[in-house]
CSV table of C-alpha atoms and ligand atoms in Angstrom, one decimal:
chain,number,residue,atom,x,y,z
B,424,MET,CA,-56.9,-17.9,43.7
B,425,ASN,CA,-60.2,-19.7,43.7
B,426,PHE,CA,-61.3,-21.1,40.3
B,427,THR,CA,-64.7,-22.4,41.6
B,428,LEU,CA,-67.7,-20.5,40.3
B,429,PRO,CA,-70.0,-19.3,43.0
B,430,GLU,CA,-72.8,-21.8,43.8
B,431,ASP,CA,-75.6,-19.6,42.4
B,432,LEU,CA,-73.8,-19.3,39.0
B,433,ARG,CA,-73.2,-23.0,38.9
B,434,ASP,CA,-77.0,-23.6,39.6
B,435,MET,CA,-77.9,-21.1,36.8
B,436,GLN,CA,-75.4,-22.9,34.5
B,437,ALA,CA,-77.0,-26.2,35.2
B,438,THR,CA,-80.6,-24.8,34.7
B,439,VAL,CA,-79.5,-23.3,31.3
B,440,ARG,CA,-77.7,-26.4,30.2
B,441,ASP,CA,-80.8,-28.6,31.0
B,442,PHE,CA,-82.9,-26.1,29.0
B,443,MET,CA,-80.6,-26.2,26.1
B,444,LEU,CA,-80.1,-30.0,26.0
B,445,GLY,CA,-83.6,-31.1,27.2
B,446,VAL,CA,-85.9,-28.5,25.6
B,447,VAL,CA,-84.0,-26.8,22.7
B,448,GLU,CA,-81.9,-29.7,21.3
B,449,PRO,CA,-85.0,-31.9,20.7
B,450,ARG,CA,-86.3,-29.1,18.4
B,451,ALA,CA,-83.0,-28.7,16.6
B,452,ARG,CA,-84.1,-30.4,13.4
B,453,GLU,CA,-87.2,-28.2,13.3
B,454,ILE,CA,-85.1,-25.1,13.7
B,455,GLU,CA,-82.8,-26.3,10.9
B,456,ASP,CA,-85.7,-27.0,8.5
B,457,THR,CA,-87.8,-23.9,9.2
B,458,ASN,CA,-85.0,-21.4,10.0
B,459,GLN,CA,-87.1,-20.2,12.9
B,460,VAL,CA,-86.9,-20.5,16.6
B,461,PRO,CA,-90.3,-21.8,17.8
B,462,PRO,CA,-92.1,-19.2,19.9
B,463,GLU,CA,-92.4,-21.5,22.9
B,464,LEU,CA,-88.5,-21.8,23.0
B,465,MET,CA,-88.3,-17.9,23.0
B,466,ARG,CA,-90.8,-17.9,25.9
B,467,GLY,CA,-88.8,-20.6,27.7
B,468,ALA,CA,-85.8,-18.4,27.4
B,469,ALA,CA,-87.6,-15.4,28.7
B,470,GLU,CA,-88.8,-17.4,31.7
B,471,LEU,CA,-85.2,-18.3,32.5
B,472,GLY,CA,-84.3,-14.6,32.3
B,473,LEU,CA,-81.9,-15.1,29.3
B,474,PHE,CA,-83.1,-11.9,27.6
B,475,GLY,CA,-82.3,-9.9,30.7
B,476,LEU,CA,-79.0,-11.4,31.6
B,477,SER,CA,-77.1,-8.0,31.3
B,478,ILE,CA,-80.0,-5.8,32.3
B,479,PRO,CA,-79.9,-4.5,35.9
B,480,GLU,CA,-82.6,-5.8,38.2
B,481,GLU,CA,-84.3,-2.5,38.7
B,482,TYR,CA,-85.2,-2.6,35.0
B,483,GLY,CA,-86.6,-6.2,35.2
B,484,GLY,CA,-83.3,-8.0,34.3
B,485,VAL,CA,-81.2,-10.5,36.0
B,486,GLY,CA,-78.4,-8.0,36.4
B,487,LEU,CA,-75.5,-10.5,36.1
B,488,GLY,CA,-71.9,-9.1,36.0
B,489,ALA,CA,-69.6,-10.3,33.2
B,490,LEU,CA,-68.5,-13.5,35.0
B,491,GLY,CA,-72.2,-14.5,35.6
B,492,ARG,CA,-73.2,-13.7,32.0
B,493,CYS,CA,-70.3,-15.6,30.5
B,494,ALA,CA,-71.0,-18.6,32.7
B,495,VAL,CA,-74.5,-18.7,31.3
B,496,TYR,CA,-73.1,-18.2,27.8
B,497,GLU,CA,-70.8,-21.2,28.3
B,498,ALA,CA,-73.9,-23.3,29.3
B,499,MET,CA,-75.9,-21.9,26.4
B,500,GLY,CA,-73.0,-22.9,24.0
B,501,GLN,CA,-73.8,-26.6,24.8
B,502,GLY,CA,-77.1,-26.4,22.8
B,503,HIS,CA,-78.3,-25.2,19.4
B,504,MET,CA,-75.9,-22.5,18.3
B,505,GLY,CA,-78.4,-20.6,16.3
B,506,PHE,CA,-80.7,-20.3,19.3
B,507,GLY,CA,-77.7,-19.2,21.4
B,508,GLY,CA,-76.9,-16.6,18.6
B,509,VAL,CA,-80.3,-15.0,18.9
B,510,ILE,CA,-80.0,-14.6,22.6
B,511,SER,CA,-76.4,-13.5,22.7
B,512,ALA,CA,-76.8,-10.8,19.9
B,513,HIS,CA,-79.7,-9.5,22.0
B,514,ALA,CA,-78.2,-9.8,25.5
B,515,SER,CA,-74.7,-8.9,24.6
B,516,ILE,CA,-74.1,-6.3,21.8
B,517,GLY,CA,-77.8,-5.5,21.4
B,518,THR,CA,-78.1,-4.5,25.1
B,519,SER,CA,-74.8,-3.4,26.4
B,520,GLY,CA,-74.6,0.0,24.7
B,521,LEU,CA,-78.0,1.0,26.2
B,522,VAL,CA,-77.0,-0.3,29.7
B,523,LYS,CA,-73.7,1.6,29.6
B,524,LEU,CA,-74.5,4.8,27.8
B,525,GLY,CA,-78.2,5.2,28.0
B,526,ASN,CA,-79.9,8.0,30.0
B,527,GLU,CA,-82.6,7.1,32.6
B,528,GLU,CA,-85.5,7.9,30.3
B,529,GLN,CA,-84.1,5.6,27.5
B,530,LYS,CA,-83.5,2.9,30.0
B,531,GLN,CA,-87.0,3.1,31.5
B,532,HIS,CA,-88.5,3.1,28.0
B,533,PHE,CA,-86.6,0.1,26.5
B,534,LEU,CA,-85.0,-2.1,29.1
B,535,PRO,CA,-88.0,-3.7,30.8
B,536,ARG,CA,-89.4,-4.9,27.5
B,537,MET,CA,-86.0,-6.1,26.4
B,538,ALA,CA,-85.5,-8.0,29.7
B,539,SER,CA,-88.8,-9.8,29.2
B,540,GLY,CA,-88.0,-10.7,25.6
B,541,GLU,CA,-90.9,-8.6,24.2
B,542,CYS,CA,-88.4,-6.3,22.5
B,543,ILE,CA,-85.5,-8.1,20.8
B,544,ALA,CA,-82.4,-6.1,20.3
B,545,GLY,CA,-79.4,-5.9,17.8
B,546,PHE,CA,-76.4,-3.9,17.0
B,547,ALA,CA,-75.6,-2.4,13.6
B,548,ILE,CA,-72.2,-1.1,12.5
B,549,THR,CA,-71.3,-3.3,9.4
B,550,GLU,CA,-71.9,-1.9,6.0
B,551,PRO,CA,-71.4,-3.5,2.5
B,552,SER,CA,-68.3,-1.4,2.0
B,553,SER,CA,-67.0,-1.5,5.5
B,554,GLY,CA,-66.7,-4.7,7.5
B,555,SER,CA,-63.3,-5.1,9.2
B,556,ASP,CA,-62.7,-1.5,8.3
B,557,ALA,CA,-65.6,-0.3,10.6
B,558,ALA,CA,-64.0,3.1,11.0
B,559,ASN,CA,-65.0,3.8,7.4
B,560,ILE,CA,-68.7,3.5,7.7
B,561,ARG,CA,-70.8,5.7,5.4
B,562,THR,CA,-74.2,5.8,7.1
B,563,LYS,CA,-74.9,9.4,7.9
B,564,ALA,CA,-77.0,11.0,10.6
B,565,GLU,CA,-77.8,14.7,10.1
B,566,ARG,CA,-79.3,16.8,12.8
B,567,ARG,CA,-82.4,18.7,11.7
B,568,GLY,CA,-84.2,20.3,14.6
B,569,ASP,CA,-85.4,17.6,17.0
B,570,VAL,CA,-84.5,14.7,14.7
B,571,TYR,CA,-81.6,13.0,13.1
B,572,VAL,CA,-82.0,12.0,9.5
B,573,LEU,CA,-80.4,8.7,8.8
B,574,ASN,CA,-79.3,7.6,5.3
B,575,GLY,CA,-77.2,4.5,4.4
B,576,THR,CA,-77.2,0.7,4.5
B,577,LYS,CA,-76.1,-1.8,7.2
B,578,HIS,CA,-75.8,-5.5,6.3
B,579,TYR,CA,-75.6,-8.9,8.0
B,580,ILE,CA,-77.3,-7.4,11.1
B,581,SER,CA,-78.1,-10.2,13.5
B,582,ASN,CA,-81.7,-10.2,14.8
B,583,ALA,CA,-82.7,-7.4,12.4
B,584,PRO,CA,-85.8,-9.3,11.1
B,585,ILE,CA,-87.2,-9.7,14.6
B,586,ALA,CA,-85.7,-6.7,16.3
B,587,GLY,CA,-87.8,-4.0,18.2
B,588,LEU,CA,-84.6,-2.0,18.8
B,589,LEU,CA,-81.3,-1.6,17.0
B,590,THR,CA,-78.2,0.3,18.3
B,591,VAL,CA,-77.1,1.9,15.0
B,592,ILE,CA,-73.7,3.5,14.5
B,593,ALA,CA,-73.6,6.4,12.1
B,594,VAL,CA,-71.4,9.4,11.0
B,595,THR,CA,-72.6,12.7,12.6
B,596,ASP,CA,-69.6,14.8,11.6
B,597,PRO,CA,-67.4,13.6,8.7
B,598,SER,CA,-64.9,16.3,9.4
B,599,ARG,CA,-64.0,14.7,12.7
B,600,GLY,CA,-63.0,11.4,11.2
B,601,THR,CA,-63.4,8.5,13.6
B,602,ARG,CA,-64.3,10.9,16.3
B,603,GLY,CA,-67.4,12.0,14.3
B,604,MET,CA,-69.5,8.9,14.9
B,605,SER,CA,-72.5,8.6,17.1
B,606,ALA,CA,-74.9,5.8,18.4
B,607,PHE,CA,-78.6,5.8,17.9
B,608,LEU,CA,-81.5,3.8,19.3
B,609,VAL,CA,-83.6,2.9,16.3
B,610,GLU,CA,-86.9,1.1,16.4
B,611,PRO,CA,-86.9,-0.5,13.0
B,612,GLN,CA,-90.5,-1.6,13.0
B,613,GLY,CA,-92.8,1.4,12.2
B,614,THR,CA,-90.1,4.0,11.7
B,615,PRO,CA,-90.7,5.4,8.2
B,616,GLY,CA,-87.6,5.2,6.0
B,617,VAL,CA,-86.2,2.1,7.8
B,618,THR,CA,-86.4,-1.0,5.8
B,619,ILE,CA,-85.3,-4.5,6.7
B,620,GLY,CA,-84.1,-6.5,3.7
B,621,LYS,CA,-84.7,-10.1,3.0
B,622,ILE,CA,-83.4,-12.7,5.5
B,623,ASP,CA,-79.8,-13.7,4.7
B,624,GLU,CA,-79.3,-17.4,3.6
B,625,LYS,CA,-76.5,-18.6,5.7
B,626,MET,CA,-74.3,-21.7,6.0
B,627,GLY,CA,-75.4,-22.4,9.5
B,628,GLN,CA,-76.8,-20.9,12.7
B,629,LYS,CA,-80.3,-21.5,11.5
B,630,GLY,CA,-83.0,-19.6,13.4
B,631,ALA,CA,-80.5,-16.7,14.1
B,632,LEU,CA,-81.8,-14.4,11.4
B,633,SER,CA,-79.8,-11.6,9.9
B,634,ALA,CA,-80.5,-9.0,7.2
B,635,GLU,CA,-79.8,-5.8,5.6
B,636,VAL,CA,-81.1,-2.6,7.2
B,637,MET,CA,-81.7,0.4,4.9
B,638,PHE,CA,-82.1,4.0,6.0
B,639,GLU,CA,-83.7,6.4,3.6
B,640,ASP,CA,-84.3,9.8,5.1
B,641,ALA,CA,-85.3,8.0,8.3
B,642,GLU,CA,-86.1,10.5,11.1
B,643,ILE,CA,-84.9,9.3,14.4
B,644,PRO,CA,-85.9,11.4,17.4
B,645,ALA,CA,-83.0,13.4,18.8
B,646,ALA,CA,-83.9,11.9,22.2
B,647,ASN,CA,-82.8,8.5,20.8
B,648,LEU,CA,-79.1,9.6,20.5
B,649,LEU,CA,-77.3,7.1,22.7
B,650,GLY,CA,-74.5,8.7,24.8
B,651,PRO,CA,-72.9,12.0,23.7
B,652,GLU,CA,-73.0,13.2,20.1
B,653,HIS,CA,-69.7,12.4,18.3
B,654,LEU,CA,-69.3,9.5,20.8
B,655,GLY,CA,-66.3,8.3,18.6
B,656,TYR,CA,-65.3,5.0,17.0
B,657,ARG,CA,-63.4,3.8,20.1
B,658,GLU,CA,-66.4,4.1,22.4
B,659,ALA,CA,-68.8,2.6,19.8
B,660,LEU,CA,-66.5,-0.4,19.4
B,661,GLY,CA,-66.4,-0.7,23.3
B,662,ILE,CA,-69.9,-2.3,22.8
B,663,LEU,CA,-68.2,-5.1,20.7
B,664,THR,CA,-65.5,-5.6,23.3
B,665,ASN,CA,-68.1,-6.8,25.6
B,666,GLY,CA,-69.4,-9.2,23.1
B,667,ARG,CA,-66.1,-10.8,22.4
B,668,VAL,CA,-65.7,-12.3,25.9
B,669,GLY,CA,-69.2,-13.8,25.5
B,670,ILE,CA,-68.2,-15.4,22.3
B,671,ALA,CA,-65.2,-17.0,24.0
B,672,ALA,CA,-67.5,-18.4,26.6
B,673,ARG,CA,-70.1,-19.7,24.1
B,674,SER,CA,-67.2,-21.4,22.1
B,675,THR,CA,-66.0,-23.1,25.3
B,676,GLY,CA,-69.5,-24.5,25.8
B,677,ALA,CA,-69.7,-25.7,22.3
B,678,MET,CA,-66.4,-27.5,22.6
B,679,GLN,CA,-67.6,-29.1,25.8
B,680,ARG,CA,-70.6,-30.5,24.0
B,681,LEU,CA,-68.5,-31.7,21.1
B,682,LEU,CA,-66.1,-33.4,23.5
B,683,ASP,CA,-69.1,-35.1,25.3
B,684,LEU,CA,-70.6,-36.3,22.1
B,685,SER,CA,-67.2,-37.6,21.0
B,686,VAL,CA,-66.5,-39.5,24.2
B,687,ALA,CA,-69.9,-41.1,24.1
B,688,HIS,CA,-69.4,-42.2,20.5
B,689,ALA,CA,-65.9,-43.4,21.0
B,690,LYS,CA,-66.9,-45.6,24.0
B,691,THR,CA,-69.8,-47.3,22.1
B,692,ARG,CA,-68.6,-47.5,18.5
B,693,GLU,CA,-66.7,-50.7,18.0
B,694,GLN,CA,-64.3,-51.4,15.2
B,695,PHE,CA,-61.7,-54.2,14.9
B,696,GLY,CA,-63.5,-55.9,17.8
B,697,GLN,CA,-63.0,-53.1,20.3
B,698,PRO,CA,-64.4,-49.6,21.2
B,699,ILE,CA,-62.6,-46.9,19.0
B,700,ALA,CA,-61.8,-45.2,22.3
B,701,GLU,CA,-59.2,-47.9,22.8
B,702,PHE,CA,-57.2,-46.6,19.9
B,703,GLN,CA,-54.5,-44.1,20.8
B,704,ALA,CA,-55.1,-42.0,17.7
B,705,VAL,CA,-58.7,-41.4,18.9
B,706,GLN,CA,-57.6,-40.8,22.5
B,707,PHE,CA,-55.2,-38.1,21.3
B,708,MET,CA,-58.0,-36.3,19.6
B,709,LEU,CA,-60.1,-36.4,22.8
B,710,ALA,CA,-57.1,-35.1,24.8
B,711,GLU,CA,-56.5,-32.2,22.4
B,712,MET,CA,-60.1,-31.2,22.7
B,713,GLU,CA,-59.9,-31.2,26.5
B,714,VAL,CA,-56.8,-29.0,26.4
B,715,ALA,CA,-58.7,-26.6,24.1
B,716,ILE,CA,-61.6,-26.4,26.4
B,717,GLN,CA,-59.5,-25.8,29.6
B,718,THR,CA,-57.4,-23.1,28.1
B,719,SER,CA,-60.4,-21.3,26.6
B,720,ARG,CA,-62.3,-21.5,29.8
B,721,LEU,CA,-59.4,-20.1,31.8
B,722,LEU,CA,-59.2,-17.2,29.4
B,723,TRP,CA,-62.9,-16.2,29.4
B,724,GLN,CA,-63.0,-16.5,33.1
B,725,LYS,CA,-59.9,-14.3,33.5
B,726,VAL,CA,-61.3,-11.7,31.1
B,727,ALA,CA,-64.8,-11.7,32.6
B,728,TRP,CA,-63.2,-11.2,36.0
B,729,MET,CA,-61.1,-8.3,34.6
B,730,VAL,CA,-64.4,-6.7,33.2
B,731,ASP,CA,-66.1,-7.0,36.7
B,732,GLU,CA,-62.9,-5.4,38.2
B,733,GLY,CA,-63.3,-2.4,35.9
B,734,GLN,CA,-60.0,-3.2,34.1
B,735,ASP,CA,-59.3,-2.4,30.4
B,736,VAL,CA,-59.8,-5.7,28.5
B,737,ARG,CA,-59.3,-4.6,24.9
B,738,ARG,CA,-56.3,-6.8,24.4
B,739,MET,CA,-57.4,-9.7,26.6
B,740,ALA,CA,-60.9,-9.8,25.1
B,741,SER,CA,-59.3,-10.3,21.8
B,742,VAL,CA,-56.9,-12.9,23.1
B,743,ALA,CA,-59.9,-14.9,24.6
B,744,LYS,CA,-62.0,-14.6,21.5
B,745,LEU,CA,-59.2,-15.5,19.1
B,746,HIS,CA,-58.1,-18.5,21.0
B,747,ALA,CA,-61.5,-19.9,21.8
B,748,THR,CA,-62.9,-19.5,18.3
B,749,GLU,CA,-59.9,-20.9,16.6
B,750,MET,CA,-59.9,-23.9,19.0
B,751,LEU,CA,-63.5,-24.5,18.4
B,752,SER,CA,-62.9,-24.8,14.7
B,753,GLN,CA,-60.2,-27.5,15.4
B,754,VAL,CA,-62.4,-29.2,18.0
B,755,ALA,CA,-65.4,-29.4,15.6
B,756,ASP,CA,-63.2,-30.8,12.9
B,757,LYS,CA,-61.9,-33.5,15.3
B,758,ALA,CA,-65.4,-34.3,16.5
B,759,VAL,CA,-66.4,-35.0,12.9
B,760,GLN,CA,-63.3,-37.2,12.6
B,761,VAL,CA,-64.1,-39.2,15.7
B,762,ALA,CA,-67.7,-39.7,14.6
B,763,GLY,CA,-66.5,-41.0,11.1
B,764,GLY,CA,-69.2,-41.0,8.4
B,765,MET,CA,-71.9,-40.3,10.9
B,766,GLY,CA,-70.3,-36.9,11.6
B,767,TYR,CA,-71.0,-35.9,8.0
B,768,MET,CA,-74.7,-36.7,8.3
B,769,LYS,CA,-77.4,-34.2,8.9
B,770,ASP,CA,-78.9,-36.2,11.6
B,771,SER,CA,-75.7,-35.7,13.7
B,772,PRO,CA,-75.4,-32.7,16.0
B,773,VAL,CA,-71.7,-32.8,15.2
B,774,GLU,CA,-72.4,-31.9,11.5
B,775,ARG,CA,-74.5,-28.9,12.7
B,776,TYR,CA,-71.8,-27.7,15.0
B,777,TYR,CA,-69.2,-28.0,12.3
B,778,ARG,CA,-71.2,-25.4,10.2
B,779,ASP,CA,-72.5,-23.3,13.0
B,780,GLN,CA,-69.2,-22.7,14.7
B,781,ARG,CA,-67.5,-21.2,11.6
B,782,LEU,CA,-69.2,-17.9,12.1
B,783,LEU,CA,-67.5,-17.3,15.4
B,784,ARG,CA,-64.2,-16.7,13.7
B,785,ILE,CA,-65.8,-13.9,11.6
B,786,TYR,CA,-68.3,-11.8,13.3
B,787,GLU,CA,-67.6,-9.3,16.1
B,788,GLY,CA,-64.2,-9.0,14.5
B,789,THR,CA,-62.5,-11.6,12.4
B,790,SER,CA,-59.5,-13.7,13.8
B,791,GLU,CA,-57.1,-11.4,11.7
B,792,ILE,CA,-58.6,-8.3,13.3
B,793,GLN,CA,-58.2,-9.8,16.8
B,794,LYS,CA,-54.5,-10.4,15.9
B,795,LEU,CA,-54.2,-6.8,14.8
B,796,ILE,CA,-55.7,-5.5,18.0
B,797,ILE,CA,-53.4,-7.7,20.1
B,798,ALA,CA,-50.3,-6.9,18.1
B,799,ARG,CA,-51.0,-3.1,18.2
B,800,ASP,CA,-51.3,-3.4,22.0
B,801,VAL,CA,-48.2,-5.5,22.4
B,802,LEU,CA,-46.2,-3.1,20.3
B,803,ALA,CA,-47.6,0.1,22.0
Q,1736,FAD,C1,-74.1,-14.2,10.2
Q,1736,FAD,C2,-73.5,-12.8,10.5
Q,1736,FAD,C3,-74.0,-12.0,11.5
Q,1736,FAD,C4,-73.4,-10.7,11.7
Q,1736,FAD,N1,-74.0,-10.0,12.7
Q,1736,FAD,C5,-73.6,-8.7,12.8
Q,1736,FAD,C6,-74.2,-7.7,13.6
Q,1736,FAD,O1,-75.2,-8.1,14.4
Q,1736,FAD,N2,-73.9,-6.4,13.6
Q,1736,FAD,C7,-72.8,-6.0,12.8
Q,1736,FAD,O2,-72.6,-4.7,12.8
Q,1736,FAD,N3,-72.2,-6.8,12.0
Q,1736,FAD,C8,-72.6,-8.2,12.0
Q,1736,FAD,N4,-71.8,-9.0,11.2
Q,1736,FAD,C9,-70.7,-8.5,10.3
Q,1736,FAD,C10,-69.4,-9.0,10.7
Q,1736,FAD,O3,-69.0,-8.4,11.9
Q,1736,FAD,C11,-68.4,-8.8,9.6
Q,1736,FAD,O4,-68.8,-9.7,8.6
Q,1736,FAD,C12,-67.0,-9.0,9.9
Q,1736,FAD,O5,-66.5,-7.9,10.8
Q,1736,FAD,C13,-66.0,-9.0,8.7
Q,1736,FAD,O6,-66.4,-8.1,7.8
Q,1736,FAD,P1,-66.5,-8.4,6.3
Q,1736,FAD,O7,-67.6,-9.5,6.2
Q,1736,FAD,O8,-66.8,-7.2,5.6
Q,1736,FAD,O9,-65.1,-9.0,5.8
Q,1736,FAD,P2,-63.9,-8.2,5.3
Q,1736,FAD,O10,-63.6,-7.1,6.2
Q,1736,FAD,O11,-64.1,-7.9,3.8
Q,1736,FAD,O12,-62.7,-9.3,5.5
Q,1736,FAD,C14,-62.4,-10.3,4.5
Q,1736,FAD,C15,-61.1,-10.9,4.9
Q,1736,FAD,O13,-60.0,-9.9,5.0
Q,1736,FAD,C16,-59.4,-9.9,6.2
Q,1736,FAD,N5,-58.9,-8.6,6.6
Q,1736,FAD,C17,-59.6,-7.4,6.4
Q,1736,FAD,N6,-58.9,-6.4,6.8
Q,1736,FAD,C18,-57.7,-6.9,7.2
Q,1736,FAD,C19,-56.5,-6.4,7.8
Q,1736,FAD,N7,-56.4,-5.1,8.0
Q,1736,FAD,N8,-55.5,-7.2,8.0
Q,1736,FAD,C20,-55.6,-8.6,7.8
Q,1736,FAD,N9,-56.7,-9.1,7.3
Q,1736,FAD,C21,-57.7,-8.3,7.0
Q,1736,FAD,C22,-60.5,-10.4,7.2
Q,1736,FAD,O14,-59.9,-10.9,8.4
Q,1736,FAD,C23,-61.1,-11.5,6.4
Q,1736,FAD,O15,-60.4,-12.7,6.4
Q,1736,FAD,C24,-72.3,-10.3,10.9
Q,1736,FAD,C25,-71.8,-11.2,10.0
Q,1736,FAD,C26,-72.3,-12.4,9.7
Q,1736,FAD,C27,-71.7,-13.2,8.7
């Protein structure tokens, strides 16, 4: 087995890391204060091809496989997590349904603008009454002639306030249960009957905007049905499986940054007449962080490789997401501890990571739901 990433991917990782640390991080305070990603950072991301990571080259994207995408996500994780959240909601769950299930006309229509960052994408399944229990969504899509009429409410939808395209999951035939769901390509801006609610006020991940999306007799062209009618819950959730590997990779990058910050601090902060790095208690925290990084990296690399090999990754994507996100929470806690009082201060990136990382154990399936998926598969 060769664990070395190909040279072109390592180069791309280095470029993205430099962008995140050299261009995005200096603007972190501004993003925190305004809850907006400055337009020049969005343009910078577009120039690097970050919006087109998973879009085939023929549609203007970079056309990376899962290994390449996740390598980039790991590099992205080393910078502002809110900024990374905007990109990953777009490039991962916002895009993968269309790439996988879209017909040629749909791809030609949307993908080039998505690859350039002109059209930001998102994915909407969660509703106020169905989060983890996503099989029980109530948003309905009723076929009337050459349109589907959508009614219902989605909430906590990442990128909704800036999205040009949302992949929306709705019930097309309640009598079929979970097999009666379909996916739709919805252009929220300018479609009568589609309303984006006020921007959610969140604990962290500033700049990554989410909101409610309301459908009131919203007419969506039948041509915007994505994949077959009554695609089914399993297929719809396949879009999320793709995202889970990416979250594991982003978590690994975030842990790496937290370790780097902790090492730098431990070597320079002196107490009792010596750098705190000399104390075994601090060394142990650094060692535990390194173990978390190494195990999480191995897992995302394995799962990404499995995706590229065409293997079924439902169990392993959950294993990777569960492990990396739980480890990240522990690493963030240790990083605050190593930093001492400074780790509790707003000026410290560690404080920001501590808040930002918490979301990763919740969205795209909570840790408990990942355990259910793994346990069901183990018992099958
Ligand atoms: C900032 C943010 C962005 C988001 N972005 C998106 C997006 O872009 N698109 C989208 O569709 N959704 C999005 N979500 C929604 C997210 O996926 C859900 O919040 C998540 O799946 C959990 O659902 P819930 O919040 O309703 O919690 P609940 O389902 O109510 O869960 C509450 C608690 O109960 C536990 N629980 C529930 N059922 C079980 C069970 N069977 N066994 C054990 N424990 C259980 C959960 O693990 C959790 O601890 C986002 C959420 C947030 C906060």
